[in-house]
Amino acid sequence: MLKDILMQAWEAMVFNRRRTMITIVGMAWGIATVVLLLAYGAGFSRAIEAIFAQWGTTLIGTFPGRTSEQAGGDKAGVQVRFTQDDLDTVWNGVPGLIHITPMVSKDVPVQDDLHTFTWTVSGIYPVGQEVMHLPTMTGRFFNGAEELERAHVAVIGSEAKTKLFSGSYPIGESIRLNGIRFTVIGILEAKMQEGDNDANRQIYIPFSTMSDIKDTKYLDGIWMNYTGDHELVEKNLRATLAAAHNFRPSDHNAINVANLMEQLSQFRILSIALQVLLALVGALTLGIAGIGLMNIMFVAVQQRTREIGIEKALGAQKRHILTQFLAESFVITAVGGALGIALAEIVSISIGRITFYSAIADHAENADIYLRISPTSVLVATGILVITGLVSGMIPAIRAANLDPIEALRYE
């Protein structure tokens, strides 16, 4: 019986092919809009994730500040200073840490035989490569043995390599940092860089060797990566350092904490809100196509009123008439949906990438918006399509099912 109903619906569509094609095009356009808007929203979310991923999302850095709340007998305005003892304090007091490294930085002259630049040199532990997400493009990062030996080795950023060595091979070459000779052992992968940001001009050397350039008694910062809840880790970090340096944990001026996951969480909320908004816009667009389908079905009911009367006179029940017109609306919806998804796929492949972060940053192609149609987007769009087709077809179908057979037979 279902096969007969579907065949009857198909024959009705073929008989009114022009009207049917216009309706199918409207439904296809609507579903393609929904799918592409969802793909755009997902692409925006992926772009934000890519921006943060270059630094590592489970990353926290803390930097000394000045107290602003009186704690115990100490007055406000006391300078907080970190030492290497704080590394053990934080490591033992904050659960969930994976690695921890001190950092001491200084802007110094960086020279080779032909060039002189003033760039930032930072001393960190070898584990800093994992903590701060510093993958090498060429060569390697310094190791524990070089840290213990206070080796004069350096890992330089991609832009620093270009400015110092141009197209020549830099590994094994010498540079002078603040007049002290260092051997280049690695080149870092390029990071996304806005304007004159120095992210790709950074130079990293072993923390022990940094004492040749700057006094390392007091640290400029402490970096760590972790597992678990980022808010809890930050809370424990503040409490641990507050107890060690005698300030209130609520005093956010005493230490500055850079919590990348907290910032990413805020952007994720905005991304979700954008995706919901785009889905709503797409649903409204598809709803307009649904209104067109509803109007066409009302016209079909009116044109086939006498036919409905004959069917009822021959014993057709309400549910048969209802199913007949619902089947017709669902066939139109299904064909339009399939064509719409195919159209969305063609458009997404044709467009591919939409310039986003790369418009203002170098090496930021991964943070552009890529229109990739995911199964989730198709499922969500299909759900909206089914609801639209059901509502658009149900109202005319109910009207057809409730026609009085005698009045329908008299209809001209």
mmCIF file of C-alpha atoms in Angstrom:
data_model
loop_
_atom_site.group_PDB
_atom_site.id
_atom_site.type_symbol
_atom_site.label_atom_id
_atom_site.label_comp_id
_atom_site.label_asym_id
_atom_site.label_seq_id
_atom_site.Cartn_x
_atom_site.Cartn_y
_atom_site.Cartn_z
ATOM 1 C CA MET A 1 0.000 0.000 0.000
ATOM 2 C CA LEU A 2 2.823 2.380 0.834
ATOM 3 C CA LYS A 3 4.333 1.717 -2.565
ATOM 4 C CA ASP A 4 1.001 2.603 -4.231
ATOM 5 C CA ILE A 5 0.723 5.818 -2.215
ATOM 6 C CA LEU A 6 4.267 6.862 -3.154
ATOM 7 C CA MET A 7 3.633 6.063 -6.819
ATOM 8 C CA GLN A 8 0.448 8.117 -6.719
ATOM 9 C CA ALA A 9 2.337 11.015 -5.161
ATOM 10 C CA TRP A 10 5.041 10.734 -7.811
ATOM 11 C CA GLU A 11 2.470 10.710 -10.626
ATOM 12 C CA ALA A 12 0.830 13.826 -9.172
ATOM 13 C CA MET A 13 4.203 15.568 -9.091
ATOM 14 C CA VAL A 14 4.977 14.567 -12.682
ATOM 15 C CA PHE A 15 1.573 15.762 -13.835
ATOM 16 C CA ASN A 16 2.266 19.213 -12.324
ATOM 17 C CA ARG A 17 5.959 19.152 -13.125
ATOM 18 C CA ARG A 18 6.465 22.922 -13.439
ATOM 19 C CA ARG A 19 4.870 23.633 -10.081
ATOM 20 C CA THR A 20 6.742 20.708 -8.541
ATOM 21 C CA MET A 21 10.115 21.818 -9.911
ATOM 22 C CA ILE A 22 9.683 25.352 -8.560
ATOM 23 C CA THR A 23 8.839 23.948 -5.129
ATOM 24 C CA ILE A 24 11.787 21.521 -5.211
ATOM 25 C CA VAL A 25 14.160 24.342 -6.159
ATOM 26 C CA GLY A 26 12.878 26.372 -3.196
ATOM 27 C CA MET A 27 13.418 23.458 -0.821
ATOM 28 C CA ALA A 28 16.875 22.754 -2.286
ATOM 29 C CA TRP A 29 17.897 26.373 -1.876
ATOM 30 C CA GLY A 30 16.647 26.378 1.702
ATOM 31 C CA ILE A 31 18.465 23.194 2.761
ATOM 32 C CA ALA A 32 21.658 24.272 0.976
ATOM 33 C CA THR A 33 21.546 27.538 2.929
ATOM 34 C CA VAL A 34 21.158 25.675 6.217
ATOM 35 C CA VAL A 35 24.036 23.279 5.475
ATOM 36 C CA LEU A 36 26.399 26.051 4.318
ATOM 37 C CA LEU A 37 25.607 28.269 7.308
ATOM 38 C CA LEU A 38 26.262 25.367 9.669
ATOM 39 C CA ALA A 39 29.509 24.605 7.818
ATOM 40 C CA TYR A 40 30.537 28.256 8.161
ATOM 41 C CA GLY A 41 29.824 28.221 11.891
ATOM 42 C CA ALA A 42 31.836 25.015 12.346
ATOM 43 C CA GLY A 43 34.665 26.488 10.255
ATOM 44 C CA PHE A 44 34.727 29.599 12.438
ATOM 45 C CA SER A 45 34.970 27.410 15.547
ATOM 46 C CA ARG A 46 37.846 25.413 14.014
ATOM 47 C CA ALA A 47 39.656 28.663 13.137
ATOM 48 C CA ILE A 48 39.504 29.871 16.741
ATOM 49 C CA GLU A 49 40.743 26.490 17.968
ATOM 50 C CA ALA A 50 43.660 26.653 15.509
ATOM 51 C CA ILE A 51 44.731 30.085 16.774
ATOM 52 C CA PHE A 52 44.980 28.803 20.335
ATOM 53 C CA ALA A 53 46.379 25.386 19.368
ATOM 54 C CA GLN A 54 49.634 26.939 18.137
ATOM 55 C CA TRP A 55 50.465 27.788 21.756
ATOM 56 C CA GLY A 56 48.955 24.704 23.378
ATOM 57 C CA THR A 57 45.607 25.006 25.102
ATOM 58 C CA THR A 58 46.575 23.286 28.385
ATOM 59 C CA LEU A 59 49.107 26.004 29.114
ATOM 60 C CA ILE A 60 49.324 28.375 32.073
ATOM 61 C CA GLY A 61 51.915 31.066 32.665
ATOM 62 C CA THR A 62 52.313 33.101 35.825
ATOM 63 C CA PHE A 63 54.272 36.340 36.208
ATOM 64 C CA PRO A 64 55.160 38.341 39.330
ATOM 65 C CA GLY A 65 53.323 41.579 40.059
ATOM 66 C CA ARG A 66 52.707 43.867 43.004
ATOM 67 C CA THR A 67 50.252 43.281 45.857
ATOM 68 C CA SER A 68 47.144 45.462 46.024
ATOM 69 C CA GLU A 69 45.514 43.958 49.133
ATOM 70 C CA GLN A 70 47.005 43.967 52.609
ATOM 71 C CA ALA A 71 47.681 40.425 53.808
ATOM 72 C CA GLY A 72 48.497 39.773 57.482
ATOM 73 C CA GLY A 73 51.193 42.192 58.513
ATOM 74 C CA ASP A 74 52.294 43.028 54.976
ATOM 75 C CA LYS A 75 51.128 46.258 53.430
ATOM 76 C CA ALA A 76 49.827 46.570 49.893
ATOM 77 C CA GLY A 77 52.226 47.513 47.096
ATOM 78 C CA VAL A 78 54.875 44.877 47.865
ATOM 79 C CA GLN A 79 56.773 43.572 44.833
ATOM 80 C CA VAL A 80 56.427 39.815 44.371
ATOM 81 C CA ARG A 81 59.548 38.045 43.114
ATOM 82 C CA PHE A 82 59.798 34.487 41.818
ATOM 83 C CA THR A 83 62.880 32.345 42.371
ATOM 84 C CA GLN A 84 63.721 28.786 41.378
ATOM 85 C CA ASP A 85 62.452 27.668 44.799
ATOM 86 C CA ASP A 86 58.976 28.607 43.575
ATOM 87 C CA LEU A 87 59.220 25.890 40.922
ATOM 88 C CA ASP A 88 59.311 23.199 43.615
ATOM 89 C CA THR A 89 56.608 25.016 45.581
ATOM 90 C CA VAL A 90 54.267 25.110 42.591
ATOM 91 C CA TRP A 91 55.129 21.560 41.477
ATOM 92 C CA ASN A 92 54.346 20.130 44.910
ATOM 93 C CA GLY A 93 51.339 22.359 45.612
ATOM 94 C CA VAL A 94 49.381 22.229 42.354
ATOM 95 C CA PRO A 95 47.946 18.819 41.378
ATOM 96 C CA GLY A 96 47.740 17.842 37.720
ATOM 97 C CA LEU A 97 50.920 19.483 36.420
ATOM 98 C CA ILE A 98 52.777 17.647 33.647
ATOM 99 C CA HIS A 99 55.828 19.863 33.123
ATOM 100 C CA ILE A 100 57.054 23.161 34.556
ATOM 101 C CA THR A 101 59.780 25.535 33.435
ATOM 102 C CA PRO A 102 61.156 28.875 34.583
ATOM 103 C CA MET A 103 61.676 31.654 32.087
ATOM 104 C CA VAL A 104 64.075 34.582 32.115
ATOM 105 C CA SER A 105 64.103 36.919 29.097
ATOM 106 C CA LYS A 106 66.102 39.878 27.886
ATOM 107 C CA ASP A 107 66.271 41.974 24.722
ATOM 108 C CA VAL A 108 69.860 41.783 23.502
ATOM 109 C CA PRO A 109 71.855 42.412 20.311
ATOM 110 C CA VAL A 110 71.774 39.360 18.025
ATOM 111 C CA GLN A 111 74.604 39.322 15.493
ATOM 112 C CA ASP A 112 76.185 37.302 12.756
ATOM 113 C CA ASP A 113 78.986 38.388 10.454
ATOM 114 C CA LEU A 114 76.750 40.747 8.462
ATOM 115 C CA HIS A 115 73.718 41.670 10.554
ATOM 116 C CA THR A 116 72.813 43.084 13.943
ATOM 117 C CA PHE A 117 69.303 42.964 15.413
ATOM 118 C CA THR A 118 67.819 43.482 18.862
ATOM 119 C CA TRP A 119 65.610 40.496 19.723
ATOM 120 C CA THR A 120 64.302 38.735 22.811
ATOM 121 C CA VAL A 121 66.350 35.855 24.162
ATOM 122 C CA SER A 122 64.681 33.541 26.703
ATOM 123 C CA GLY A 123 66.209 30.929 28.936
ATOM 124 C CA ILE A 124 64.003 27.903 29.671
ATOM 125 C CA TYR A 125 64.306 24.227 30.593
ATOM 126 C CA PRO A 126 64.315 21.634 27.780
ATOM 127 C CA VAL A 127 60.753 20.611 28.792
ATOM 128 C CA GLY A 128 59.768 24.150 27.798
ATOM 129 C CA GLN A 129 59.499 22.855 24.245
ATOM 130 C CA GLU A 130 56.489 20.755 25.264
ATOM 131 C CA VAL A 131 55.100 23.262 27.744
ATOM 132 C CA MET A 132 55.147 26.215 25.346
ATOM 133 C CA HIS A 133 54.508 24.150 22.204
ATOM 134 C CA LEU A 134 57.724 24.940 20.328
ATOM 135 C CA PRO A 135 58.078 22.323 17.555
ATOM 136 C CA THR A 136 61.192 22.579 15.408
ATOM 137 C CA MET A 137 61.049 22.857 11.643
ATOM 138 C CA THR A 138 64.742 22.072 11.171
ATOM 139 C CA GLY A 139 67.256 20.668 13.609
ATOM 140 C CA ARG A 140 66.291 20.003 17.228
ATOM 141 C CA PHE A 141 65.642 21.566 20.614
ATOM 142 C CA PHE A 142 68.348 21.552 23.300
ATOM 143 C CA ASN A 143 68.337 18.634 25.726
ATOM 144 C CA GLY A 144 68.937 17.927 29.414
ATOM 145 C CA ALA A 145 72.653 17.274 28.945
ATOM 146 C CA GLU A 146 73.129 20.688 27.328
ATOM 147 C CA GLU A 147 71.189 22.260 30.199
ATOM 148 C CA LEU A 148 73.525 20.625 32.744
ATOM 149 C CA GLU A 149 76.651 21.538 30.770
ATOM 150 C CA ARG A 150 75.522 25.168 30.306
ATOM 151 C CA ALA A 151 76.021 24.673 26.583
ATOM 152 C CA HIS A 152 76.046 27.702 24.314
ATOM 153 C CA VAL A 153 73.380 26.451 21.929
ATOM 154 C CA ALA A 154 70.355 28.310 20.597
ATOM 155 C CA VAL A 155 67.039 27.541 18.930
ATOM 156 C CA ILE A 156 65.794 30.452 16.832
ATOM 157 C CA GLY A 157 62.458 31.464 15.315
ATOM 158 C CA SER A 158 61.678 31.129 11.616
ATOM 159 C CA GLU A 159 61.819 34.878 10.937
ATOM 160 C CA ALA A 160 65.088 35.159 12.844
ATOM 161 C CA LYS A 161 66.517 32.435 10.602
ATOM 162 C CA THR A 162 65.392 34.287 7.460
ATOM 163 C CA LYS A 163 66.854 37.614 8.566
ATOM 164 C CA LEU A 164 70.144 36.127 9.735
ATOM 165 C CA PHE A 165 70.817 33.391 7.194
ATOM 166 C CA SER A 166 68.448 34.123 4.295
ATOM 167 C CA GLY A 167 68.372 30.923 2.201
ATOM 168 C CA SER A 168 71.490 29.281 3.602
ATOM 169 C CA TYR A 169 71.462 26.278 5.946
ATOM 170 C CA PRO A 170 71.646 27.605 9.534
ATOM 171 C CA ILE A 171 72.211 24.452 11.613
ATOM 172 C CA GLY A 172 75.711 24.461 13.069
ATOM 173 C CA GLU A 173 76.287 28.136 12.258
ATOM 174 C CA SER A 174 77.292 30.625 14.946
ATOM 175 C CA ILE A 175 75.564 33.775 16.153
ATOM 176 C CA ARG A 176 76.417 36.184 18.971
ATOM 177 C CA LEU A 177 73.912 36.950 21.700
ATOM 178 C CA ASN A 178 74.924 40.014 23.669
ATOM 179 C CA GLY A 179 78.428 39.429 22.303
ATOM 180 C CA ILE A 180 78.592 35.758 23.389
ATOM 181 C CA ARG A 181 78.945 33.100 20.713
ATOM 182 C CA PHE A 182 76.181 30.472 20.408
ATOM 183 C CA THR A 183 75.667 27.613 17.951
ATOM 184 C CA VAL A 184 72.312 27.347 16.199
ATOM 185 C CA ILE A 185 70.931 23.812 16.632
ATOM 186 C CA GLY A 186 67.281 24.281 15.675
ATOM 187 C CA ILE A 187 64.752 26.396 13.786
ATOM 188 C CA LEU A 188 61.230 26.682 15.182
ATOM 189 C CA GLU A 189 58.121 26.217 13.065
ATOM 190 C CA ALA A 190 56.486 29.498 12.088
ATOM 191 C CA LYS A 191 53.679 30.690 14.351
ATOM 192 C CA MET A 192 50.815 32.962 13.379
ATOM 193 C CA GLN A 193 52.113 36.491 13.566
ATOM 194 C CA GLU A 194 50.189 39.756 13.508
ATOM 195 C CA GLY A 195 51.891 42.907 12.310
ATOM 196 C CA ASP A 196 55.257 43.445 13.981
ATOM 197 C CA ASN A 197 54.680 40.756 16.618
ATOM 198 C CA ASP A 198 57.992 39.080 17.463
ATOM 199 C CA ALA A 199 56.637 35.539 17.878
ATOM 200 C CA ASN A 200 58.886 34.253 15.063
ATOM 201 C CA ARG A 201 61.951 36.247 16.143
ATOM 202 C CA GLN A 202 62.230 34.641 19.584
ATOM 203 C CA ILE A 203 65.457 32.874 20.523
ATOM 204 C CA TYR A 204 65.595 30.155 23.192
ATOM 205 C CA ILE A 205 68.678 28.977 25.063
ATOM 206 C CA PRO A 206 69.197 26.664 28.075
ATOM 207 C CA PHE A 207 68.124 28.275 31.348
ATOM 208 C CA SER A 208 71.519 27.559 32.941
ATOM 209 C CA THR A 209 73.286 29.344 30.071
ATOM 210 C CA MET A 210 70.993 32.372 30.393
ATOM 211 C CA SER A 211 72.993 33.444 33.462
ATOM 212 C CA ASP A 212 75.772 34.514 31.057
ATOM 213 C CA ILE A 213 73.372 37.108 29.644
ATOM 214 C CA LYS A 214 71.188 38.039 32.629
ATOM 215 C CA ASP A 215 71.035 37.338 36.358
ATOM 216 C CA THR A 216 68.661 34.384 36.759
ATOM 217 C CA LYS A 217 68.146 34.730 40.526
ATOM 218 C CA TYR A 218 64.707 36.229 39.955
ATOM 219 C CA LEU A 219 62.433 34.735 37.299
ATOM 220 C CA ASP A 220 60.407 36.682 34.762
ATOM 221 C CA GLY A 221 57.781 33.954 34.754
ATOM 222 C CA ILE A 222 56.876 30.317 35.238
ATOM 223 C CA TRP A 223 55.183 28.250 32.545
ATOM 224 C CA MET A 224 53.462 24.896 33.048
ATOM 225 C CA ASN A 225 51.122 22.488 31.274
ATOM 226 C CA TYR A 226 48.590 20.308 33.031
ATOM 227 C CA THR A 227 45.721 17.843 32.894
ATOM 228 C CA GLY A 228 42.316 18.426 34.436
ATOM 229 C CA ASP A 229 40.132 21.468 35.007
ATOM 230 C CA HIS A 230 41.854 24.735 34.085
ATOM 231 C CA GLU A 231 39.924 26.759 36.661
ATOM 232 C CA LEU A 232 40.936 24.423 39.485
ATOM 233 C CA VAL A 233 44.579 24.465 38.397
ATOM 234 C CA GLU A 234 44.609 28.273 38.373
ATOM 235 C CA LYS A 235 42.874 28.405 41.758
ATOM 236 C CA ASN A 236 45.462 26.038 43.289
ATOM 237 C CA LEU A 237 48.283 27.969 41.631
ATOM 238 C CA ARG A 238 47.139 31.277 43.136
ATOM 239 C CA ALA A 239 46.631 29.698 46.565
ATOM 240 C CA THR A 240 50.065 28.044 46.515
ATOM 241 C CA LEU A 241 51.965 31.179 45.498
ATOM 242 C CA ALA A 242 49.884 33.321 47.894
ATOM 243 C CA ALA A 243 50.928 31.126 50.813
ATOM 244 C CA ALA A 244 54.575 31.193 49.699
ATOM 245 C CA HIS A 245 54.724 34.980 49.227
ATOM 246 C CA ASN A 246 52.252 36.064 51.924
ATOM 247 C CA PHE A 247 49.531 37.699 49.821
ATOM 248 C CA ARG A 248 45.828 37.009 49.495
ATOM 249 C CA PRO A 249 44.805 34.463 46.829
ATOM 250 C CA SER A 250 42.117 36.938 45.739
ATOM 251 C CA ASP A 251 44.768 39.564 44.969
ATOM 252 C CA HIS A 252 45.005 39.211 41.188
ATOM 253 C CA ASN A 253 47.532 42.049 40.962
ATOM 254 C CA ALA A 254 50.092 40.175 43.047
ATOM 255 C CA ILE A 255 50.619 37.670 40.249
ATOM 256 C CA ASN A 256 49.390 37.707 36.681
ATOM 257 C CA VAL A 257 48.129 34.405 35.315
ATOM 258 C CA ALA A 258 47.800 33.691 31.584
ATOM 259 C CA ASN A 259 45.313 30.832 31.324
ATOM 260 C CA LEU A 260 44.829 29.996 27.650
ATOM 261 C CA MET A 261 42.014 27.531 28.262
ATOM 262 C CA GLU A 262 39.999 30.203 30.068
ATOM 263 C CA GLN A 263 40.327 32.501 27.084
ATOM 264 C CA LEU A 264 39.536 29.664 24.687
ATOM 265 C CA SER A 265 36.426 28.781 26.713
ATOM 266 C CA GLN A 266 35.142 32.328 26.259
ATOM 267 C CA PHE A 267 35.679 32.108 22.503
ATOM 268 C CA ARG A 268 33.972 28.712 22.449
ATOM 269 C CA ILE A 269 30.867 30.264 23.993
ATOM 270 C CA LEU A 270 30.871 32.911 21.258
ATOM 271 C CA SER A 271 31.364 30.203 18.613
ATOM 272 C CA ILE A 272 28.418 28.184 19.920
ATOM 273 C CA ALA A 273 26.254 31.324 19.996
ATOM 274 C CA LEU A 274 27.248 32.078 16.389
ATOM 275 C CA GLN A 275 26.433 28.532 15.268
ATOM 276 C CA VAL A 276 23.012 28.694 16.952
ATOM 277 C CA LEU A 277 22.334 32.053 15.287
ATOM 278 C CA LEU A 278 23.362 30.742 11.864
ATOM 279 C CA ALA A 279 21.240 27.618 12.336
ATOM 280 C CA LEU A 280 18.273 29.852 13.222
ATOM 281 C CA VAL A 281 18.820 32.005 10.142
ATOM 282 C CA GLY A 282 19.056 28.882 8.003
ATOM 283 C CA ALA A 283 15.915 27.443 9.581
ATOM 284 C CA LEU A 284 14.004 30.670 8.831
ATOM 285 C CA THR A 285 15.228 30.539 5.227
ATOM 286 C CA LEU A 286 14.081 26.944 4.954
ATOM 287 C CA GLY A 287 10.820 27.944 6.625
ATOM 288 C CA ILE A 288 10.136 30.337 3.745
ATOM 289 C CA ALA A 289 10.565 27.436 1.332
ATOM 290 C CA GLY A 290 8.227 25.438 3.594
ATOM 291 C CA ILE A 291 5.571 28.118 3.244
ATOM 292 C CA GLY A 292 5.895 27.813 -0.511
ATOM 293 C CA LEU A 293 5.444 24.048 -0.222
ATOM 294 C CA MET A 294 2.372 24.542 1.967
ATOM 295 C CA ASN A 295 0.784 26.898 -0.554
ATOM 296 C CA ILE A 296 1.440 24.455 -3.390
ATOM 297 C CA MET A 297 -0.135 21.636 -1.394
ATOM 298 C CA PHE A 298 -3.205 23.771 -0.692
ATOM 299 C CA VAL A 299 -3.506 24.370 -4.444
ATOM 300 C CA ALA A 300 -3.163 20.610 -5.014
ATOM 301 C CA VAL A 301 -5.938 19.925 -2.498
ATOM 302 C CA GLN A 302 -8.199 22.455 -4.199
ATOM 303 C CA GLN A 303 -7.521 21.101 -7.682
ATOM 304 C CA ARG A 304 -8.133 17.513 -6.590
ATOM 305 C CA THR A 305 -11.199 18.129 -4.429
ATOM 306 C CA ARG A 306 -13.482 16.125 -6.733
ATOM 307 C CA GLU A 307 -10.899 13.314 -6.866
ATOM 308 C CA ILE A 308 -10.842 13.241 -3.062
ATOM 309 C CA GLY A 309 -14.634 13.035 -3.014
ATOM 310 C CA ILE A 310 -14.568 10.027 -5.368
ATOM 311 C CA GLU A 311 -11.930 8.289 -3.235
ATOM 312 C CA LYS A 312 -14.030 8.805 -0.108
ATOM 313 C CA ALA A 313 -17.168 7.609 -1.885
ATOM 314 C CA LEU A 314 -15.279 4.432 -2.801
ATOM 315 C CA GLY A 315 -14.391 3.815 0.864
ATOM 316 C CA ALA A 316 -11.134 5.744 1.404
ATOM 317 C CA GLN A 317 -10.741 6.760 5.027
ATOM 318 C CA LYS A 318 -9.285 9.970 6.441
ATOM 319 C CA ARG A 319 -5.927 8.399 7.164
ATOM 320 C CA HIS A 320 -5.623 7.264 3.528
ATOM 321 C CA ILE A 321 -6.201 10.794 2.217
ATOM 322 C CA LEU A 322 -3.899 12.219 4.898
ATOM 323 C CA THR A 323 -1.137 9.763 4.004
ATOM 324 C CA GLN A 324 -1.570 10.460 0.301
ATOM 325 C CA PHE A 325 -0.923 14.188 0.570
ATOM 326 C CA LEU A 326 1.737 13.819 3.259
ATOM 327 C CA ALA A 327 3.567 11.399 0.975
ATOM 328 C CA GLU A 328 3.498 13.930 -1.844
ATOM 329 C CA SER A 329 4.900 16.687 0.376
ATOM 330 C CA PHE A 330 7.582 14.363 1.724
ATOM 331 C CA VAL A 331 8.653 13.251 -1.741
ATOM 332 C CA ILE A 332 9.054 16.909 -2.752
ATOM 333 C CA THR A 333 10.915 17.589 0.484
ATOM 334 C CA ALA A 334 13.202 14.560 0.070
ATOM 335 C CA VAL A 335 14.092 15.353 -3.546
ATOM 336 C CA GLY A 336 14.679 19.011 -2.682
ATOM 337 C CA GLY A 337 16.746 18.032 0.347
ATOM 338 C CA ALA A 338 18.980 15.672 -1.637
ATOM 339 C CA LEU A 339 19.543 18.290 -4.335
ATOM 340 C CA GLY A 340 20.184 20.957 -1.684
ATOM 341 C CA ILE A 341 22.817 18.889 0.102
ATOM 342 C CA ALA A 342 24.502 18.135 -3.221
ATOM 343 C CA LEU A 343 24.434 21.864 -4.075
ATOM 344 C CA ALA A 344 25.947 22.723 -0.684
ATOM 345 C CA GLU A 345 28.722 20.183 -1.238
ATOM 346 C CA ILE A 346 29.516 21.667 -4.661
ATOM 347 C CA VAL A 347 29.597 25.208 -3.240
ATOM 348 C CA SER A 348 31.802 24.183 -0.305
ATOM 349 C CA ILE A 349 34.298 22.463 -2.611
ATOM 350 C CA SER A 350 34.293 25.426 -5.000
ATOM 351 C CA ILE A 351 34.872 28.015 -2.250
ATOM 352 C CA GLY A 352 37.057 25.835 -0.011
ATOM 353 C CA ARG A 353 38.695 28.435 2.197
ATOM 354 C CA ILE A 354 37.361 31.823 3.279
ATOM 355 C CA THR A 355 40.030 34.305 4.361
ATOM 356 C CA PHE A 356 39.738 35.042 8.068
ATOM 357 C CA TYR A 357 42.763 35.341 10.353
ATOM 358 C CA SER A 358 45.268 35.242 7.488
ATOM 359 C CA ALA A 359 43.959 38.666 6.441
ATOM 360 C CA ILE A 360 45.747 40.207 9.439
ATOM 361 C CA ALA A 361 48.379 37.605 10.343
ATOM 362 C CA ASP A 362 51.187 35.796 8.566
ATOM 363 C CA HIS A 363 51.357 31.966 8.525
ATOM 364 C CA ALA A 364 47.686 31.889 9.548
ATOM 365 C CA GLU A 365 46.136 29.856 6.737
ATOM 366 C CA ASN A 366 45.150 27.145 9.242
ATOM 367 C CA ALA A 367 43.088 29.738 11.091
ATOM 368 C CA ASP A 368 40.979 30.634 8.060
ATOM 369 C CA ILE A 369 37.414 29.366 7.701
ATOM 370 C CA TYR A 370 37.196 26.124 5.744
ATOM 371 C CA LEU A 371 33.740 25.127 4.489
ATOM 372 C CA ARG A 372 33.713 21.440 5.320
ATOM 373 C CA ILE A 373 30.315 19.798 5.397
ATOM 374 C CA SER A 374 30.328 17.384 8.312
ATOM 375 C CA PRO A 375 27.848 14.543 8.963
ATOM 376 C CA THR A 376 26.634 16.524 11.988
ATOM 377 C CA SER A 377 25.744 19.504 9.797
ATOM 378 C CA VAL A 378 23.865 17.239 7.388
ATOM 379 C CA LEU A 379 21.983 15.541 10.237
ATOM 380 C CA VAL A 380 20.983 18.858 11.825
ATOM 381 C CA ALA A 381 19.896 20.256 8.463
ATOM 382 C CA THR A 382 17.967 17.058 7.700
ATOM 383 C CA GLY A 383 16.187 17.312 11.037
ATOM 384 C CA ILE A 384 15.133 20.880 10.270
ATOM 385 C CA LEU A 385 14.064 19.757 6.784
ATOM 386 C CA VAL A 386 11.906 16.905 8.127
ATOM 387 C CA ILE A 387 10.156 19.205 10.586
ATOM 388 C CA THR A 388 9.580 21.788 7.858
ATOM 389 C CA GLY A 389 8.219 19.181 5.436
ATOM 390 C CA LEU A 390 5.970 17.671 8.105
ATOM 391 C CA VAL A 391 4.457 20.990 9.145
ATOM 392 C CA SER A 392 4.123 22.238 5.560
ATOM 393 C CA GLY A 393 2.453 19.047 4.383
ATOM 394 C CA MET A 394 0.370 18.239 7.445
ATOM 395 C CA ILE A 395 -1.921 21.278 7.372
ATOM 396 C CA PRO A 396 -3.039 20.851 3.719
ATOM 397 C CA ALA A 397 -3.272 17.064 4.235
ATOM 398 C CA ILE A 398 -5.565 17.510 7.248
ATOM 399 C CA ARG A 399 -7.753 19.835 5.223
ATOM 400 C CA ALA A 400 -7.939 17.272 2.426
ATOM 401 C CA ALA A 401 -8.748 14.449 4.862
ATOM 402 C CA ASN A 402 -11.567 16.459 6.471
ATOM 403 C CA LEU A 403 -13.364 17.320 3.213
ATOM 404 C CA ASP A 404 -17.001 16.296 3.159
ATOM 405 C CA PRO A 405 -17.343 13.670 0.398
ATOM 406 C CA ILE A 406 -20.733 14.982 -0.806
ATOM 407 C CA GLU A 407 -19.476 18.569 -1.047
ATOM 408 C CA ALA A 408 -16.287 17.341 -2.715
ATOM 409 C CA LEU A 409 -18.238 15.447 -5.387
ATOM 410 C CA ARG A 410 -20.254 18.601 -6.144
ATOM 411 C CA TYR A 411 -17.065 20.686 -6.486
ATOM 412 C CA GLU A 412 -16.420 21.991 -10.003
#
